[in-house]
Short mmCIF file of C-alpha atoms in Angstrom, two decimals:
data_model
loop_
_atom_site.label_atom_id
_atom_site.label_comp_id
_atom_site.label_asym_id
_atom_site.label_seq_id
_atom_site.Cartn_x
_atom_site.Cartn_y
_atom_site.Cartn_z
CA MET A 24 5.09 -8.29 -18.85
CA GLU A 25 8.76 -7.92 -19.09
CA LEU A 26 9.27 -6.30 -15.57
CA LYS A 27 12.73 -3.69 -16.11
CA VAL A 28 11.98 -1.30 -12.99
CA THR A 29 10.15 -3.66 -10.44
CA LEU A 30 10.59 -7.20 -8.99
CA TYR A 31 8.16 -9.23 -7.75
CA GLU A 32 8.73 -12.43 -6.04
CA VAL A 33 5.73 -14.41 -3.69
CA ASP A 34 6.63 -16.02 -0.64
CA GLY A 35 4.17 -18.67 1.06
CA PRO A 36 1.32 -15.52 1.46
CA VAL A 37 3.02 -12.50 1.47
CA ALA A 38 3.67 -11.14 -1.48
CA THR A 39 6.46 -8.13 -2.72
CA ILE A 40 6.84 -5.57 -4.91
CA THR A 41 10.39 -3.51 -4.90
CA LEU A 42 10.43 -0.40 -6.64
CA ASP A 43 13.96 -1.40 -8.68
CA ARG A 44 16.52 1.28 -9.89
CA PRO A 45 18.58 1.89 -6.63
CA GLU A 46 20.86 3.91 -8.34
CA ARG A 47 18.10 6.40 -8.82
CA LEU A 48 16.76 6.15 -5.30
CA ASN A 49 13.70 4.35 -7.41
CA ALA A 50 12.71 7.67 -9.34
CA TRP A 51 9.54 6.99 -10.30
CA THR A 52 8.21 7.43 -14.57
CA GLY A 53 5.28 5.89 -16.19
CA ARG A 54 7.47 2.66 -17.04
CA MET A 55 6.80 1.92 -13.18
CA HIS A 56 3.75 3.31 -12.40
CA THR A 57 3.11 0.51 -14.82
CA GLU A 58 5.01 -2.11 -14.00
CA TYR A 59 3.79 -1.78 -10.10
CA ARG A 60 0.18 -2.05 -10.71
CA TRP A 61 -0.13 -5.09 -13.40
CA CYS A 62 2.39 -6.41 -9.66
CA LEU A 63 -0.53 -5.67 -7.70
CA ALA A 64 -3.16 -7.26 -10.32
CA GLN A 65 -1.00 -10.12 -10.22
CA ALA A 66 -0.63 -10.19 -6.08
CA ASP A 67 -4.01 -9.71 -5.68
CA ALA A 68 -5.04 -12.15 -8.32
CA ASP A 69 -3.02 -15.04 -6.81
CA PRO A 70 -5.28 -17.04 -4.17
CA ALA A 71 -1.63 -17.76 -2.04
CA VAL A 72 -0.83 -14.13 -1.49
CA ARG A 73 -2.70 -12.73 1.62
CA VAL A 74 -0.57 -10.34 1.74
CA ILE A 75 1.61 -7.58 -0.04
CA VAL A 76 4.41 -5.79 1.00
CA VAL A 77 5.99 -2.88 -1.28
CA THR A 78 9.59 -1.43 -0.68
CA GLY A 79 12.74 -0.58 -2.70
CA ALA A 80 15.43 -1.06 -3.83
CA GLY A 81 19.05 -0.65 -2.46
CA ARG A 82 18.77 2.95 -0.10
CA GLY A 83 15.97 4.61 -1.18
CA PHE A 84 12.19 3.30 -1.07
CA CYS A 85 11.44 5.95 -3.60
CA ALA A 86 13.37 9.04 -4.44
CA GLY A 87 9.72 10.81 -6.28
CA ALA A 88 9.45 11.98 -9.56
CA ASP A 89 12.81 11.45 -11.87
CA ALA A 90 14.26 14.41 -13.37
CA ARG A 91 14.38 13.31 -16.67
CA ALA A 92 10.92 12.92 -16.11
CA LEU A 93 10.25 16.11 -14.57
CA GLU A 94 11.93 18.10 -17.49
CA GLY A 95 10.26 16.05 -20.52
CA HIS A 96 7.51 17.81 -18.33
CA VAL A 97 8.58 21.35 -19.02
CA GLU A 98 9.11 20.61 -22.76
CA LYS A 99 6.10 19.68 -22.93
CA GLY A 100 4.53 22.70 -21.64
CA GLY A 101 2.34 19.99 -19.47
CA TYR A 102 2.31 16.75 -17.75
CA ASP A 103 2.52 14.04 -19.56
CA PRO A 104 2.00 10.26 -16.69
CA GLY A 105 4.06 7.80 -18.81
CA THR A 106 1.80 5.46 -19.18
CA PRO A 107 0.09 3.40 -22.33
CA PRO A 108 -3.52 3.69 -22.43
CA ASP A 109 -3.96 -0.22 -21.30
CA ILE A 110 -2.05 0.08 -18.76
CA PRO A 111 -3.02 -2.34 -15.25
CA ARG A 112 -6.27 -1.44 -12.76
CA PRO A 113 -6.00 -3.54 -10.02
CA GLY A 114 -8.75 -2.55 -7.73
CA PHE A 115 -11.45 -1.23 -10.53
CA GLY A 116 -14.95 -1.61 -10.24
CA VAL A 117 -14.72 -1.53 -6.59
CA HIS A 118 -16.35 2.03 -5.93
CA PRO A 119 -16.30 4.66 -8.30
CA GLU A 120 -14.09 6.73 -5.73
CA PHE A 121 -11.41 4.02 -6.24
CA ASP A 122 -10.84 4.21 -10.25
CA HIS A 123 -7.99 6.34 -9.49
CA ASP A 124 -3.97 6.55 -10.13
CA PHE A 125 -3.31 4.90 -6.24
CA ALA A 126 -6.86 5.24 -5.31
CA TYR A 127 -6.73 2.12 -6.67
CA HIS A 128 -5.18 0.56 -3.33
CA PHE A 129 -8.99 1.03 -2.02
CA GLY A 130 -10.15 -1.18 -4.15
CA LEU A 131 -7.79 -4.54 -3.13
CA ALA A 132 -9.35 -7.63 -1.95
CA LYS A 133 -5.23 -7.82 0.41
CA PRO A 134 -3.70 -5.64 2.10
CA THR A 135 -0.79 -3.50 1.38
CA ILE A 136 2.03 -3.04 3.76
CA ALA A 137 4.95 -0.28 2.56
CA ALA A 138 8.20 -0.79 4.46
CA ILE A 139 9.65 2.53 3.59
CA ASN A 140 13.82 1.90 3.48
CA GLY A 141 14.75 4.86 2.90
CA PRO A 142 14.18 8.25 1.06
CA ALA A 143 10.53 8.46 0.05
CA ALA A 144 10.00 12.01 -1.87
CA GLY A 145 6.30 13.81 -3.66
CA VAL A 146 5.31 10.62 -5.33
CA GLY A 147 6.70 8.23 -2.99
CA LEU A 148 4.96 9.37 -0.61
CA VAL A 149 2.15 9.11 -2.01
CA LEU A 150 2.64 5.68 -2.88
CA ALA A 151 4.06 4.54 0.86
CA CYS A 152 0.82 6.36 2.72
CA PHE A 153 -1.92 4.90 0.37
CA CYS A 154 -0.67 0.99 1.99
CA ASP A 155 -3.08 0.12 4.35
CA ILE A 156 -0.20 -0.12 6.56
CA ARG A 157 3.15 1.86 7.03
CA PHE A 158 7.27 0.14 8.36
CA ALA A 159 10.37 2.49 8.42
CA ALA A 160 13.65 2.17 8.63
CA ALA A 161 15.64 5.12 10.71
CA GLY A 162 16.32 8.34 9.58
CA ALA A 163 14.45 7.16 6.48
CA LYS A 164 13.85 11.02 5.43
CA LEU A 165 10.69 12.23 4.11
CA THR A 166 9.32 15.24 1.85
CA THR A 167 5.73 16.19 0.15
CA ALA A 168 7.81 18.10 -2.20
CA HIS A 169 5.95 19.41 -4.30
CA GLY A 170 5.72 22.33 -3.42
CA LYS A 171 9.53 23.44 -4.30
CA LEU A 172 8.72 22.44 -7.81
CA GLY A 173 5.30 24.52 -8.21
CA LEU A 174 3.39 21.83 -8.56
CA PRO A 175 -0.16 20.59 -6.06
CA ALA A 176 -0.20 18.65 -4.11
CA GLU A 177 0.11 15.22 -5.68
CA TYR A 178 -2.28 11.99 -6.45
CA GLY A 179 -4.81 13.35 -3.52
CA LEU A 180 -2.40 13.05 -0.80
CA SER A 181 -4.09 16.59 -0.10
CA TRP A 182 -7.52 14.18 0.61
CA LEU A 183 -5.60 11.85 2.29
CA LEU A 184 -3.29 12.76 4.49
CA PRO A 185 -5.26 14.91 6.89
CA ARG A 186 -7.23 11.67 7.58
CA LEU A 187 -3.97 9.53 8.16
CA ILE A 188 -2.46 13.00 11.30
CA GLY A 189 -5.31 15.45 10.78
CA LEU A 190 -5.76 18.41 8.89
CA ALA A 191 -3.20 20.44 11.36
CA PRO A 192 -0.24 18.16 11.08
CA ALA A 193 -0.92 17.69 7.45
CA MET A 194 -1.20 20.95 6.28
CA GLU A 195 1.79 21.59 6.96
CA LEU A 196 3.82 19.32 5.71
CA LEU A 197 1.52 19.54 2.62
CA LEU A 198 2.50 23.79 2.94
CA SER A 199 6.28 23.57 3.79
CA SER A 200 7.20 21.27 1.75
CA ARG A 201 9.97 19.61 4.65
CA ILE A 202 12.39 17.35 4.68
CA PHE A 203 10.57 15.27 7.70
CA LEU A 204 12.55 12.38 9.13
CA ALA A 205 10.59 8.91 10.69
CA GLU A 206 11.22 9.82 13.91
CA GLU A 207 8.21 12.13 13.41
CA ALA A 208 5.80 10.80 10.88
CA GLU A 209 5.62 7.64 13.48
CA ARG A 210 4.64 10.82 16.04
CA LEU A 211 2.36 11.69 13.86
CA GLY A 212 1.17 8.50 13.47
CA LEU A 213 1.96 7.66 9.58
CA PHE A 214 4.01 5.10 10.89
CA HIS A 215 3.10 1.90 12.54
CA ARG A 216 7.30 1.64 13.54
CA VAL A 217 10.11 2.39 12.91
CA LEU A 218 13.21 0.01 13.24
CA PRO A 219 16.68 -0.07 12.14
CA ARG A 220 17.13 -0.06 8.81
CA ASP A 221 18.44 -3.53 9.04
CA ASP A 222 15.36 -5.34 11.08
CA LEU A 223 12.79 -3.56 8.77
CA LEU A 224 12.22 -6.03 6.74
CA PRO A 225 12.58 -9.10 8.66
CA SER A 226 10.08 -7.23 11.18
CA VAL A 227 7.36 -6.31 8.00
CA TYR A 228 7.37 -10.18 6.70
CA GLU A 229 7.22 -11.44 10.60
CA TYR A 230 3.90 -8.58 10.66
CA ALA A 231 2.39 -10.08 7.23
CA ARG A 232 3.10 -13.37 7.99
CA THR A 233 1.65 -13.25 11.65
CA LEU A 234 -2.04 -11.06 9.82
CA ALA A 235 -2.07 -13.93 6.53
CA ARG A 236 -1.53 -16.75 9.65
CA THR A 237 -4.26 -15.88 11.86
CA VAL A 238 -6.61 -12.96 10.78
CA ALA A 239 -9.17 -14.35 8.12
CA PRO A 240 -8.86 -13.65 4.31
CA SER A 241 -11.93 -13.15 4.44
CA SER A 242 -12.30 -10.71 7.33
CA LEU A 243 -9.38 -8.28 6.23
CA ARG A 244 -10.78 -8.34 2.16
CA GLU A 245 -13.82 -7.29 3.77
CA THR A 246 -12.73 -4.80 6.71
CA ARG A 247 -10.04 -2.37 5.13
CA ARG A 248 -12.64 -2.46 2.00
CA GLN A 249 -15.53 -1.45 4.75
CA VAL A 250 -13.33 1.19 6.23
CA TYR A 251 -12.41 3.08 2.59
CA ILE A 252 -15.83 2.91 1.50
CA ASP A 253 -17.01 4.33 4.69
CA LEU A 254 -14.53 7.38 4.67
CA HIS A 255 -17.17 8.30 1.30
CA ARG A 256 -20.89 8.20 3.56
CA GLY A 257 -22.19 8.42 7.40
CA VAL A 258 -22.55 6.77 9.66
CA GLY A 259 -25.95 4.85 8.90
CA PRO A 260 -24.96 3.55 6.12
CA ALA A 261 -21.73 1.98 7.37
CA VAL A 262 -23.99 -0.07 9.79
CA SER A 263 -26.69 -1.28 7.52
CA GLU A 264 -22.94 -2.32 5.32
CA ALA A 265 -21.33 -4.30 8.40
CA GLN A 266 -24.37 -6.11 9.44
CA ARG A 267 -24.79 -7.08 5.74
CA LEU A 268 -21.79 -8.45 5.66
CA LEU A 269 -22.43 -9.79 9.38
CA ASP A 270 -25.22 -12.29 7.49
CA GLU A 271 -23.48 -13.26 4.68
CA LEU A 272 -20.07 -13.69 6.82
CA THR A 273 -21.32 -15.92 9.45
CA ALA A 274 -22.16 -18.50 6.62
CA GLY A 275 -18.75 -18.96 5.17
CA PRO A 276 -15.79 -21.22 6.12
CA ASP A 277 -13.23 -19.03 7.84
CA PHE A 278 -16.41 -18.20 10.20
CA ARG A 279 -16.55 -21.19 10.43
CA GLU A 280 -13.02 -22.14 11.52
CA GLY A 281 -12.33 -19.05 13.57
CA VAL A 282 -15.43 -20.16 16.49
CA ALA A 283 -13.52 -24.10 16.00
CA ALA A 284 -10.42 -22.88 16.62
CA LEU A 285 -11.95 -20.44 19.15
CA LEU A 286 -12.85 -23.57 21.31
CA GLU A 287 -10.44 -25.90 21.46
CA LYS A 288 -7.77 -22.95 22.00
CA ARG A 289 -6.63 -22.98 18.70
CA GLU A 290 -4.20 -21.08 16.25
CA PRO A 291 -7.39 -20.73 13.89
CA ARG A 292 -5.79 -22.62 10.16
CA PHE A 293 -6.87 -19.60 7.83
CA TRP A 294 -3.34 -20.34 5.66
CA SER A 295 -0.91 -22.93 5.98
CA PRO A 296 2.90 -22.95 4.94
CA PRO A 297 3.38 -26.12 1.99
CA PRO A 298 4.79 -28.84 3.30
CA ALA A 299 9.31 -28.71 3.40
CA ASN A 300 10.96 -31.20 1.15
#
């Protein structure tokens, strides 16, 4: 696919997807959604990639739906996602609940980390919330945005946000559509860390490479799937599935390497950087 509004780069075990409309604060369009899903599919299928980082070009993460697209919805008298019928489907086929817009993140085999470098509004905040872990630049402005446009909470955020930060604070942010800062989001538990802007990406990449280097890829894959599937079922099935996976993974090479590293008092070699030229 020819990428026009996103960038896709792979460096060792980390793939980076950059929303790339900096002149519009990376406002979301159907083209961007299509390209974003294609990039996710590439990263998920690449055996060399262990972690996926999502960020924005310039001074914003994603300012929400593009104003011109919103104007188009008014003219058409309804919502038009602007995506083709053959849009890529990363994460589909793992669990029926995940076969929907943005919920497809839950079906990926690899963790996603949002590096929120600036404003995230509406669908931009949705995208950040559907990532597994979130880092943000100090002072980044955030808003659910939908209320002031006369819209419902978007793309399942009404289901996800209460599970991330609790019902009461999520309800307040969803009902008010007010602007809040990264520092408040960190206090609410939405962000893992808030950092000076210049430190954001270096810290995210350090964290991503540590995950890739020290945690077995099979464990990353199955743990995140356990978490998201278990959100839809009771504790009994969760325990049974954990036992099934325990039996499966103890027969695999990652477990053997992890035990060997423990006994030899060294870091496990789940991934090694390519040799220098």
